[in-house]
Each structure stands twice: as C-alpha cells, then as structure tokens.
PDB file of C-alpha atoms and ligand atoms in Angstrom:
ATOM      1  CA  MET A   1      39.805 -28.917 -28.883  1.00 40.00           C
ATOM      2  CA  LEU A   2      36.656 -31.028 -30.130  1.00 44.00           C
ATOM      3  CA  GLY A   3      36.140 -27.993 -32.712  1.00 43.00           C
ATOM      4  CA  SER A   4      34.939 -26.330 -30.062  1.00 44.00           C
ATOM      5  CA  LYS A   5      36.350 -22.338 -29.817  1.00 46.00           C
ATOM      6  CA  SER A   6      33.470 -21.330 -26.906  1.00 46.00           C
ATOM      7  CA  THR A   7      35.363 -20.607 -23.687  1.00 46.00           C
ATOM      8  CA  LYS A   8      32.333 -20.496 -22.029  1.00 48.00           C
ATOM      9  CA  LYS A   9      29.904 -22.900 -22.079  1.00 48.00           C
ATOM     10  CA  GLN A  10      26.471 -23.219 -20.849  1.00 49.00           C
ATOM     11  CA  GLN A  11      25.648 -24.943 -17.464  1.00 49.00           C
ATOM     12  CA  PRO A  12      24.768 -28.579 -18.440  1.00 48.00           C
ATOM     13  CA  LEU A  13      21.270 -29.477 -18.163  1.00 47.00           C
ATOM     14  CA  SER A  14      19.912 -32.127 -16.409  1.00 47.00           C
ATOM     15  CA  ASP A  15      17.482 -34.811 -17.885  1.00 55.00           C
ATOM     16  CA  GLY A  16      14.301 -33.068 -15.897  1.00 66.00           C
ATOM     17  CA  PRO A  17      12.885 -29.925 -17.369  1.00 93.00           C
ATOM     18  CA  VAL A  18      14.473 -26.541 -18.237  1.00 97.00           C
ATOM     19  CA  ILE A  19      11.479 -24.996 -16.079  1.00 98.00           C
ATOM     20  CA  GLN A  20       9.310 -26.302 -13.390  1.00 98.00           C
ATOM     21  CA  PHE A  21       6.797 -24.486 -11.174  1.00 98.00           C
ATOM     22  CA  ASP A  22       6.254 -26.120  -8.099  1.00 98.00           C
ATOM     23  CA  HIS A  23       2.917 -24.638  -6.397  1.00 98.00           C
ATOM     24  CA  VAL A  24       3.965 -21.202  -6.748  1.00 98.00           C
ATOM     25  CA  ASN A  25       2.151 -18.553  -4.644  1.00 97.00           C
ATOM     26  CA  LYS A  26       2.919 -14.738  -5.369  1.00 97.00           C
ATOM     27  CA  ILE A  27       1.678 -11.951  -3.334  1.00 96.00           C
ATOM     28  CA  TYR A  28       3.759  -8.597  -3.821  1.00 95.00           C
ATOM     29  CA  ASP A  29       4.304  -6.869  -0.307  1.00 89.00           C
ATOM     30  CA  GLY A  30       2.034  -4.700   0.793  1.00 83.00           C
ATOM     31  CA  THR A  31      -1.049  -5.887  -0.879  1.00 77.00           C
ATOM     32  CA  THR A  32      -2.785  -8.764   0.652  1.00 72.00           C
ATOM     33  CA  GLU A  33      -6.273 -10.478  -0.847  1.00 68.00           C
ATOM     34  CA  ASP A  34      -4.241  -9.910  -4.544  1.00 76.00           C
ATOM     35  CA  HIS A  35      -2.775 -13.080  -5.188  1.00 89.00           C
ATOM     36  CA  ALA A  36      -0.691 -12.600  -8.619  1.00 96.00           C
ATOM     37  CA  LEU A  37       0.033 -15.883  -9.110  1.00 98.00           C
ATOM     38  CA  VAL A  38      -2.047 -18.882  -7.253  1.00 97.00           C
ATOM     39  CA  ASP A  39      -0.841 -21.760  -6.699  1.00 97.00           C
ATOM     40  CA  ALA A  40       0.557 -22.005 -10.198  1.00 98.00           C
ATOM     41  CA  SER A  41       1.996 -25.527 -11.418  1.00 98.00           C
ATOM     42  CA  PHE A  42       3.874 -26.326 -14.842  1.00 98.00           C
ATOM     43  CA  SER A  43       6.982 -27.434 -16.658  1.00 97.00           C
ATOM     44  CA  ILE A  44       8.359 -26.441 -19.651  1.00 98.00           C
ATOM     45  CA  ASN A  45      10.924 -29.099 -21.195  1.00 97.00           C
ATOM     46  CA  LYS A  46      14.025 -28.272 -22.651  1.00 95.00           C
ATOM     47  CA  GLY A  47      13.856 -26.919 -26.462  1.00 96.00           C
ATOM     48  CA  GLU A  48      10.254 -26.358 -25.954  1.00 97.00           C
ATOM     49  CA  PHE A  49       8.170 -22.980 -27.164  1.00 98.00           C
ATOM     50  CA  VAL A  50       5.554 -21.783 -25.293  1.00 98.00           C
ATOM     51  CA  PHE A  51       3.449 -18.721 -25.407  1.00 98.00           C
ATOM     52  CA  ILE A  52       1.871 -17.057 -22.078  1.00 98.00           C
ATOM     53  CA  VAL A  53      -1.501 -15.583 -22.402  1.00 97.00           C
ATOM     54  CA  GLY A  54      -3.939 -13.613 -20.445  1.00 95.00           C
ATOM     55  CA  PRO A  55      -5.617 -10.280 -19.981  1.00 95.00           C
ATOM     56  CA  SER A  56      -3.689  -7.445 -18.370  1.00 94.00           C
ATOM     57  CA  GLY A  57      -2.815  -7.668 -14.473  1.00 94.00           C
ATOM     58  CA  SER A  58      -3.737 -11.775 -15.007  1.00 95.00           C
ATOM     59  CA  GLY A  59      -0.126 -12.706 -13.724  1.00 97.00           C
ATOM     60  CA  LYS A  60       2.379 -13.070 -17.212  1.00 97.00           C
ATOM     61  CA  SER A  61       5.202 -10.648 -16.336  1.00 98.00           C
ATOM     62  CA  THR A  62       5.228 -12.035 -12.542  1.00 98.00           C
ATOM     63  CA  ILE A  63       6.198 -15.705 -14.365  1.00 98.00           C
ATOM     64  CA  ILE A  64       8.781 -13.977 -16.048  1.00 98.00           C
ATOM     65  CA  ARG A  65      10.317 -12.240 -13.093  1.00 98.00           C
ATOM     66  CA  LEU A  66       9.996 -15.342 -11.033  1.00 98.00           C
ATOM     67  CA  ILE A  67      12.180 -16.985 -13.627  1.00 98.00           C
ATOM     68  CA  GLN A  68      14.493 -14.169 -13.516  1.00 98.00           C
ATOM     69  CA  LYS A  69      14.651 -14.063 -10.029  1.00 98.00           C
ATOM     70  CA  GLU A  70      14.140 -10.776 -10.184  1.00 97.00           C
ATOM     71  CA  ILE A  71      11.184 -11.403  -7.306  1.00 97.00           C
ATOM     72  CA  GLN A  72      10.750 -14.426  -4.924  1.00 97.00           C
ATOM     73  CA  PRO A  73       7.669 -15.989  -4.760  1.00 97.00           C
ATOM     74  CA  SER A  74       5.765 -16.265  -1.821  1.00 96.00           C
ATOM     75  CA  SER A  75       5.493 -20.145  -1.352  1.00 97.00           C
ATOM     76  CA  GLY A  76       6.044 -23.178  -3.747  1.00 98.00           C
ATOM     77  CA  ASN A  77       9.397 -23.570  -5.960  1.00 98.00           C
ATOM     78  CA  ILE A  78      11.138 -23.160  -9.052  1.00 98.00           C
ATOM     79  CA  PHE A  79      13.419 -25.145 -10.426  1.00 98.00           C
ATOM     80  CA  VAL A  80      15.525 -23.771 -13.831  1.00 97.00           C
ATOM     81  CA  ALA A  81      17.821 -26.938 -15.207  1.00 94.00           C
ATOM     82  CA  GLY A  82      17.297 -28.338 -11.748  1.00 92.00           C
ATOM     83  CA  ARG A  83      18.272 -25.898  -9.935  1.00 95.00           C
ATOM     84  CA  ASP A  84      16.040 -24.899  -6.650  1.00 97.00           C
ATOM     85  CA  LEU A  85      16.521 -20.646  -7.256  1.00 98.00           C
ATOM     86  CA  SER A  86      15.614 -20.311  -3.702  1.00 98.00           C
ATOM     87  CA  LYS A  87      18.842 -22.293  -3.190  1.00 97.00           C
ATOM     88  CA  LEU A  88      20.854 -19.988  -4.989  1.00 97.00           C
ATOM     89  CA  LYS A  89      22.882 -17.540  -3.542  1.00 95.00           C
ATOM     90  CA  ASN A  90      22.979 -13.473  -3.610  1.00 92.00           C
ATOM     91  CA  ASN A  91      26.218 -14.338  -5.713  1.00 93.00           C
ATOM     92  CA  GLN A  92      25.399 -16.748  -7.773  1.00 95.00           C
ATOM     93  CA  VAL A  93      22.456 -14.747  -8.949  1.00 96.00           C
ATOM     94  CA  SER A  94      24.014 -12.984 -12.168  1.00 93.00           C
ATOM     95  CA  LEU A  95      25.971 -15.932 -13.269  1.00 93.00           C
ATOM     96  CA  TYR A  96      22.719 -17.358 -13.371  1.00 96.00           C
ATOM     97  CA  ARG A  97      20.810 -15.071 -15.158  1.00 95.00           C
ATOM     98  CA  ARG A  98      23.187 -15.215 -18.059  1.00 93.00           C
ATOM     99  CA  SER A  99      21.679 -18.367 -19.010  1.00 95.00           C
ATOM    100  CA  LEU A 100      18.878 -16.662 -19.289  1.00 97.00           C
ATOM    101  CA  GLY A 101      17.957 -14.068 -22.741  1.00 97.00           C
ATOM    102  CA  ILE A 102      15.078 -11.394 -22.290  1.00 97.00           C
ATOM    103  CA  VAL A 103      13.441  -8.927 -24.184  1.00 98.00           C
ATOM    104  CA  PHE A 104      10.495  -6.277 -23.383  1.00 96.00           C
ATOM    105  CA  GLN A 105       7.742  -4.327 -25.475  1.00 96.00           C
ATOM    106  CA  ASP A 106      10.137  -1.163 -24.939  1.00 96.00           C
ATOM    107  CA  PHE A 107      13.254  -2.509 -26.134  1.00 97.00           C
ATOM    108  CA  ARG A 108      15.112  -1.268 -23.351  1.00 96.00           C
ATOM    109  CA  LEU A 109      18.102  -0.298 -26.101  1.00 97.00           C
ATOM    110  CA  LEU A 110      21.363   2.461 -24.253  1.00 97.00           C
ATOM    111  CA  PRO A 111      19.889   5.376 -26.729  1.00 96.00           C
ATOM    112  CA  ASP A 112      23.071   6.775 -26.925  1.00 97.00           C
ATOM    113  CA  ARG A 113      24.866   3.792 -28.365  1.00 97.00           C
ATOM    114  CA  ASN A 114      25.063   2.699 -32.214  1.00 98.00           C
ATOM    115  CA  VAL A 115      23.392  -0.660 -32.336  1.00 98.00           C
ATOM    116  CA  TYR A 116      27.433  -2.949 -32.628  1.00 98.00           C
ATOM    117  CA  GLU A 117      27.538  -1.045 -29.040  1.00 98.00           C
ATOM    118  CA  ASN A 118      24.152  -2.331 -27.981  1.00 98.00           C
ATOM    119  CA  VAL A 119      25.103  -5.928 -28.561  1.00 98.00           C
ATOM    120  CA  ALA A 120      28.567  -5.685 -27.879  1.00 98.00           C
ATOM    121  CA  PHE A 121      28.038  -4.737 -24.817  1.00 96.00           C
ATOM    122  CA  ALA A 122      25.768  -7.246 -23.256  1.00 96.00           C
ATOM    123  CA  GLN A 123      29.245  -9.237 -23.909  1.00 96.00           C
ATOM    124  CA  GLN A 124      31.371  -6.908 -22.282  1.00 95.00           C
ATOM    125  CA  VAL A 125      29.113  -7.309 -18.879  1.00 92.00           C
ATOM    126  CA  ILE A 126      30.027 -10.637 -18.987  1.00 92.00           C
ATOM    127  CA  GLU A 127      33.643 -10.340 -19.492  1.00 93.00           C
ATOM    128  CA  THR A 128      33.917 -11.972 -23.204  1.00 94.00           C
ATOM    129  CA  PRO A 129      37.359 -11.607 -24.224  1.00 96.00           C
ATOM    130  CA  LYS A 130      37.551  -8.562 -26.310  1.00 96.00           C
ATOM    131  CA  SER A 131      38.842 -10.768 -29.392  1.00 97.00           C
ATOM    132  CA  ARG A 132      35.571 -12.763 -29.746  1.00 96.00           C
ATOM    133  CA  ILE A 133      33.020  -9.705 -29.476  1.00 97.00           C
ATOM    134  CA  PRO A 134      33.129  -8.575 -32.858  1.00 97.00           C
ATOM    135  CA  LYS A 135      32.783 -11.861 -34.610  1.00 97.00           C
ATOM    136  CA  GLU A 136      29.965 -12.785 -32.145  1.00 97.00           C
ATOM    137  CA  VAL A 137      28.181  -9.473 -32.550  1.00 98.00           C
ATOM    138  CA  SER A 138      28.700  -9.664 -36.346  1.00 97.00           C
ATOM    139  CA  LYS A 139      26.724 -13.232 -36.197  1.00 97.00           C
ATOM    140  CA  MET A 140      23.694 -11.812 -33.967  1.00 97.00           C
ATOM    141  CA  LEU A 141      23.138  -8.843 -35.987  1.00 97.00           C
ATOM    142  CA  THR A 142      23.322 -11.010 -39.104  1.00 97.00           C
ATOM    143  CA  LEU A 143      20.744 -14.035 -37.961  1.00 95.00           C
ATOM    144  CA  VAL A 144      18.748 -10.821 -37.371  1.00 96.00           C
ATOM    145  CA  GLY A 145      18.739  -9.344 -40.581  1.00 96.00           C
ATOM    146  CA  LEU A 146      20.644  -6.183 -39.341  1.00 97.00           C
ATOM    147  CA  SER A 147      24.357  -6.951 -40.635  1.00 93.00           C
ATOM    148  CA  ASN A 148      24.018  -3.185 -42.703  1.00 95.00           C
ATOM    149  CA  LYS A 149      22.796  -0.797 -39.797  1.00 96.00           C
ATOM    150  CA  PHE A 150      26.117  -1.778 -37.429  1.00 95.00           C
ATOM    151  CA  ARG A 151      26.348   2.307 -36.941  1.00 97.00           C
ATOM    152  CA  SER A 152      22.584   2.921 -36.878  1.00 98.00           C
ATOM    153  CA  LEU A 153      21.584   4.653 -33.453  1.00 98.00           C
ATOM    154  CA  PRO A 154      18.261   3.368 -31.598  1.00 97.00           C
ATOM    155  CA  THR A 155      16.759   6.807 -32.629  1.00 95.00           C
ATOM    156  CA  GLU A 156      17.581   6.196 -36.099  1.00 96.00           C
ATOM    157  CA  MET A 157      15.781   3.405 -36.262  1.00 96.00           C
ATOM    158  CA  SER A 158      11.618   1.867 -36.663  1.00 96.00           C
ATOM    159  CA  GLY A 159      10.639  -0.246 -33.681  1.00 97.00           C
ATOM    160  CA  GLY A 160      10.737  -3.455 -35.404  1.00 97.00           C
ATOM    161  CA  GLU A 161      14.686  -3.463 -36.162  1.00 97.00           C
ATOM    162  CA  GLN A 162      15.040  -1.815 -32.713  1.00 98.00           C
ATOM    163  CA  GLN A 163      13.443  -5.120 -31.169  1.00 98.00           C
ATOM    164  CA  ARG A 164      15.606  -7.135 -33.518  1.00 98.00           C
ATOM    165  CA  VAL A 165      18.630  -5.264 -32.009  1.00 98.00           C
ATOM    166  CA  ALA A 166      17.361  -6.031 -28.609  1.00 98.00           C
ATOM    167  CA  LEU A 167      16.685  -9.845 -29.765  1.00 98.00           C
ATOM    168  CA  ALA A 168      20.678  -9.437 -30.723  1.00 98.00           C
ATOM    169  CA  ARG A 169      21.400  -8.682 -27.682  1.00 98.00           C
ATOM    170  CA  ALA A 170      19.525 -10.877 -25.696  1.00 98.00           C
ATOM    171  CA  LEU A 171      20.810 -13.751 -28.007  1.00 97.00           C
ATOM    172  CA  VAL A 172      24.952 -13.282 -28.079  1.00 97.00           C
ATOM    173  CA  ASN A 173      25.626 -14.504 -24.927  1.00 95.00           C
ATOM    174  CA  ASN A 174      24.086 -17.986 -25.671  1.00 94.00           C
ATOM    175  CA  PRO A 175      21.339 -18.445 -23.270  1.00 97.00           C
ATOM    176  CA  MET A 176      19.919 -21.482 -22.532  1.00 96.00           C
ATOM    177  CA  ILE A 177      15.988 -20.016 -22.385  1.00 98.00           C
ATOM    178  CA  LEU A 178      14.816 -16.918 -23.698  1.00 98.00           C
ATOM    179  CA  LEU A 179      12.075 -15.100 -22.105  1.00 98.00           C
ATOM    180  CA  ALA A 180       9.780 -12.427 -23.833  1.00 98.00           C
ATOM    181  CA  ASP A 181       7.677  -9.950 -22.336  1.00 98.00           C
ATOM    182  CA  GLU A 182       5.194  -9.264 -25.057  1.00 98.00           C
ATOM    183  CA  PRO A 183       7.971  -8.651 -27.505  1.00 98.00           C
ATOM    184  CA  THR A 184       5.650  -7.490 -30.643  1.00 97.00           C
ATOM    185  CA  GLY A 185       3.549  -5.070 -27.852  1.00 96.00           C
ATOM    186  CA  ASN A 186       4.638  -1.935 -29.542  1.00 95.00           C
ATOM    187  CA  LEU A 187       4.852  -3.063 -33.216  1.00 96.00           C
ATOM    188  CA  ASP A 188       2.630  -3.477 -36.466  1.00 96.00           C
ATOM    189  CA  PRO A 189       1.386  -6.521 -37.100  1.00 95.00           C
ATOM    190  CA  GLN A 190       3.886  -6.847 -40.594  1.00 96.00           C
ATOM    191  CA  ASN A 191       6.820  -6.247 -37.677  1.00 96.00           C
ATOM    192  CA  SER A 192       4.931  -8.721 -35.385  1.00 97.00           C
ATOM    193  CA  TRP A 193       5.696 -11.920 -37.385  1.00 97.00           C
ATOM    194  CA  ASP A 194       9.446 -10.881 -38.296  1.00 96.00           C
ATOM    195  CA  ILE A 195       9.835 -11.229 -34.662  1.00 97.00           C
ATOM    196  CA  MET A 196       7.645 -13.752 -34.364  1.00 97.00           C
ATOM    197  CA  ASN A 197       9.327 -15.802 -36.880  1.00 97.00           C
ATOM    198  CA  LEU A 198      12.835 -15.099 -35.853  1.00 96.00           C
ATOM    199  CA  LEU A 199      11.576 -16.163 -31.964  1.00 97.00           C
ATOM    200  CA  ASP A 200      10.846 -19.789 -33.866  1.00 97.00           C
ATOM    201  CA  GLU A 201      14.299 -19.667 -35.536  1.00 96.00           C
ATOM    202  CA  VAL A 202      15.911 -19.302 -32.562  1.00 96.00           C
ATOM    203  CA  ASN A 203      13.668 -22.328 -30.975  1.00 97.00           C
ATOM    204  CA  LYS A 204      14.459 -24.410 -33.914  1.00 96.00           C
ATOM    205  CA  ARG A 205      18.163 -23.704 -33.056  1.00 94.00           C
ATOM    206  CA  GLY A 206      17.837 -25.443 -29.786  1.00 94.00           C
ATOM    207  CA  THR A 207      17.019 -22.483 -27.421  1.00 97.00           C
ATOM    208  CA  THR A 208      13.676 -22.746 -25.049  1.00 98.00           C
ATOM    209  CA  VAL A 209      11.756 -19.990 -26.050  1.00 98.00           C
ATOM    210  CA  VAL A 210       8.845 -18.185 -23.657  1.00 98.00           C
ATOM    211  CA  VAL A 211       6.875 -15.464 -24.744  1.00 98.00           C
ATOM    212  CA  VAL A 212       3.773 -13.377 -22.977  1.00 98.00           C
ATOM    213  CA  THR A 213       1.852 -11.804 -25.614  1.00 96.00           C
ATOM    214  CA  HIS A 214      -1.433 -10.768 -25.855  1.00 89.00           C
ATOM    215  CA  ASN A 215      -1.360 -11.414 -30.339  1.00 92.00           C
ATOM    216  CA  SER A 216      -4.190 -13.871 -30.650  1.00 93.00           C
ATOM    217  CA  GLU A 217      -3.874 -14.138 -34.361  1.00 94.00           C
ATOM    218  CA  ILE A 218      -0.271 -14.866 -33.783  1.00 95.00           C
ATOM    219  CA  VAL A 219      -0.906 -17.618 -31.451  1.00 96.00           C
ATOM    220  CA  ASP A 220      -3.626 -19.136 -33.088  1.00 96.00           C
ATOM    221  CA  ARG A 221      -1.433 -19.164 -36.316  1.00 95.00           C
ATOM    222  CA  MET A 222       1.863 -20.737 -34.729  1.00 96.00           C
ATOM    223  CA  GLN A 223       0.096 -23.557 -32.879  1.00 96.00           C
ATOM    224  CA  LYS A 224       2.354 -24.240 -30.292  1.00 97.00           C
ATOM    225  CA  ARG A 225       1.567 -24.704 -26.378  1.00 97.00           C
ATOM    226  CA  VAL A 226      -0.222 -21.944 -24.944  1.00 98.00           C
ATOM    227  CA  ILE A 227      -0.529 -21.739 -21.361  1.00 98.00           C
ATOM    228  CA  SER A 228      -3.380 -19.293 -19.975  1.00 97.00           C
ATOM    229  CA  VAL A 229      -3.437 -17.173 -17.642  1.00 97.00           C
ATOM    230  CA  LEU A 230      -6.688 -15.690 -15.459  1.00 96.00           C
ATOM    231  CA  ASP A 231      -6.292 -13.647 -12.304  1.00 95.00           C
ATOM    232  CA  GLY A 232      -3.415 -15.931 -10.905  1.00 97.00           C
ATOM    233  CA  HIS A 233      -4.453 -18.997 -11.629  1.00 97.00           C
ATOM    234  CA  ILE A 234      -3.303 -21.166 -14.840  1.00 97.00           C
ATOM    235  CA  ILE A 235      -6.485 -22.075 -16.312  1.00 97.00           C
ATOM    236  CA  GLU A 236      -5.523 -24.016 -19.562  1.00 96.00           C
ATOM    237  CA  ASP A 237      -1.873 -25.169 -20.536  1.00 97.00           C
ATOM    238  CA  LYS A 238      -2.455 -27.378 -24.424  1.00 94.00           C
ATOM    239  CA  LYS A 239      -1.340 -27.160 -27.631  1.00 93.00           C
ATOM    240  CA  GLY A 240      -3.075 -24.615 -30.015  1.00 88.00           C
ATOM    241  CA  GLY A 241      -4.970 -21.199 -30.145  1.00 82.00           C
ATOM    242  CA  TYR A 242      -5.700 -18.318 -27.844  1.00 85.00           C
ATOM    243  CA  VAL A 243      -8.221 -19.353 -25.355  1.00 72.00           C
ATOM    244  CA  LEU A 244      -8.604 -16.177 -23.513  1.00 62.00           C
ATOM    245  CA  GLY A 245      -9.847 -12.947 -25.160  1.00 51.00           C
TER     246      GLY A 245
HETATM  247  P1  ADP B   1      -0.045  -8.923 -16.655  1.00 96.62           P
HETATM  248  O1  ADP B   1       1.744  -8.924 -16.530  1.00 96.62           O
HETATM  249  O2  ADP B   1      -0.330 -10.291 -16.686  1.00 96.62           O
HETATM  250  O3  ADP B   1      -0.362  -7.547 -16.899  1.00 96.62           O
HETATM  251  P2  ADP B   1       1.493  -8.759 -13.853  1.00 96.62           P
HETATM  252  O4  ADP B   1       2.069 -10.019 -13.496  1.00 96.62           O
HETATM  253  O5  ADP B   1       2.491  -7.316 -14.204  1.00 96.62           O
HETATM  254  O6  ADP B   1       0.420  -9.308 -14.853  1.00 96.62           O
HETATM  255  O7  ADP B   1       0.415  -8.210 -12.740  1.00 96.62           O
HETATM  256  C1  ADP B   1      -0.283  -9.256 -11.578  1.00 96.62           C
HETATM  257  C2  ADP B   1      -0.696  -8.750 -10.438  1.00 96.62           C
HETATM  258  O8  ADP B   1       0.036  -8.227  -9.744  1.00 96.62           O
HETATM  259  C3  ADP B   1      -1.885  -7.332 -10.832  1.00 96.62           C
HETATM  260  O9  ADP B   1      -2.739  -6.961 -10.359  1.00 96.62           O
HETATM  261  C4  ADP B   1      -0.287  -6.437 -10.654  1.00 96.62           C
HETATM  262  O10 ADP B   1      -1.287  -5.114 -10.487  1.00 96.62           O
HETATM  263  C5  ADP B   1       0.263  -6.853  -9.454  1.00 96.62           C
HETATM  264  N1  ADP B   1       1.502  -6.485  -9.570  1.00 96.62           N
HETATM  265  C6  ADP B   1       2.498  -6.589 -10.194  1.00 96.62           C
HETATM  266  N2  ADP B   1       3.855  -6.003  -9.915  1.00 96.62           N
HETATM  267  C7  ADP B   1       3.648  -5.733  -8.494  1.00 96.62           C
HETATM  268  C8  ADP B   1       4.278  -4.904  -7.563  1.00 96.62           C
HETATM  269  N3  ADP B   1       5.419  -4.429  -8.010  1.00 96.62           N
HETATM  270  N4  ADP B   1       3.653  -4.557  -6.546  1.00 96.62           N
HETATM  271  C9  ADP B   1       1.971  -4.875  -6.384  1.00 96.62           C
HETATM  272  N5  ADP B   1       1.705  -6.004  -7.180  1.00 96.62           N
HETATM  273  C10 ADP B   1       1.907  -5.475  -8.601  1.00 96.62           C
HETATM  274 MG1   MG B   2       2.966  -7.766 -18.292  1.00 96.62          MG
END
C-alpha cells in the first residue's frame, strides 16, 4: 500500500502558489467609503511561513476570512492551490475548508469537553474512521506537549495550554494551510513564544503557515516574510521585521 495508512489524502497541489490574491477588494455590506481591503495582490508559496501585521482595523482578519471563504471579495480573485474560490460550489466549500486549519485569539474550545474530546471532535466532523481517531489525537497532543492532559477541561488549563489544544485541533486533519489570527493575543510572552515555536515546527514539517499578529518582538526575532497592511492597503511585503507601529 505504498506505506501510507492515510485514507484521506490532501488535495493534490498545483505547481503555482498555494494562496494567491489578485487585485482583491473588500467592502463590507452596509459600508460605503470604508474599504476593508484595497487592491490586494500577493502570493504565498507552498511551505512558506508568512506574518501579516498592521494596526487594529487594517484588514488582517478580512484576509483570513477571505481565504476561508467565510466572506466573498467585492472584486478581484482569490486562488487557493490553483482553485478559484469564487468558482467553488456551495457543496464544495466544507470540503475546501478541510484543507485549512485555523486558530484564533480566543481559542474557541468546547468548554464542556475535555482536551481529547476537543481534538477528536474535529476528526468526527469529517467522519474519520473511529479506529483511527485515538492514535491521531494522541500524536497531535504529543506534538503540542500535552500528552499528559487528555482528561483536563479547558477551564482547568492556562491560556497557553488552551491555545496548544486549539493548535492540535487545527492540525489533526493534516491541513495544507494553517491560518492563525492573532494566536498569541491573549498570551503572556513565554506562552506566546511556545506557540510561535510550535507554528515554526509545523511549518518545517511542510504546512504553509499564515500568522496575523501584533507582536512586533516575535516578528522581529523570527525573520520571516512579513506582509504589512494599513487601512486596507498592503504597504510592504518583505522578509524581516515589523515595520508598523
Ligand atoms: P483587523 O483584523 O486588521 O483588525 P479587520 O479585517 O477585522 O481588521 O477589519 C478591517 C476593516 O473592516 C475595519 O474598518 C473594520 O471595522 C471593518 N469590518 C470588519 N468586519 C466588518 C463587518 N462584518 N462589517 C462591516 N465592517 C467590517
Ligand atoms: Mg483582526
């Protein structure tokens, strides 16, 4: 069987960029002059690690929501793994989203389920065979350093631990792209570093990682590609540190 036990393979990638924005504009319904995103064009290759930085309200989460196809662009095109998101039919969207893992500032764990159940839930949703779930959940909880906390409830854990559970949940279905929207926004510096180091590790294992953050110290130290957004405009896109105050 070619050594692979996985029955759910990721979609094959095209040779092109894994994420491509082509002159994307976004004006939210009910707003007129305020462009949340203005003529945004960039592409992210398979295996890249990219920070998106900028002040509050500059359009960072809009970029993440557009990639998830949670919202639609007002004009322009977005391609993910070579597929034009505007051409995805409604019944293809949930399958498309399985190729994305996502973590948020506020963790969004199920409060009445323990750590194991929170991660396993992501696999149950996509109908992973029951026999595979324990092994894959364990593997992910070990990766994030929580193999001894299976039975803990989110309310019994620190913010840093909760975010590691959220990360395990985002990764358990082996996404092609990991999106993180201010994943360290609620964490102290040590936990923030732990999460960023895990994201770096995940990236080194081949996942494309896109991280929205305000944390200029981390961005400066990690020396990754940085896309800087201000008032909906991409004002800078280069390797290195944080350019916006
Ligand atoms: P960031 O994540 O950088 O803080 P957002 O992408 O959330 O910024 O927002 C960009 C702009 O779009 C802001 O001016 C914000 O007020 C506006 N905006 C965001 N979401 C909505 C919405 N659902 N309806 C109307 N305006 C919105
Ligand atoms: Mg935001």
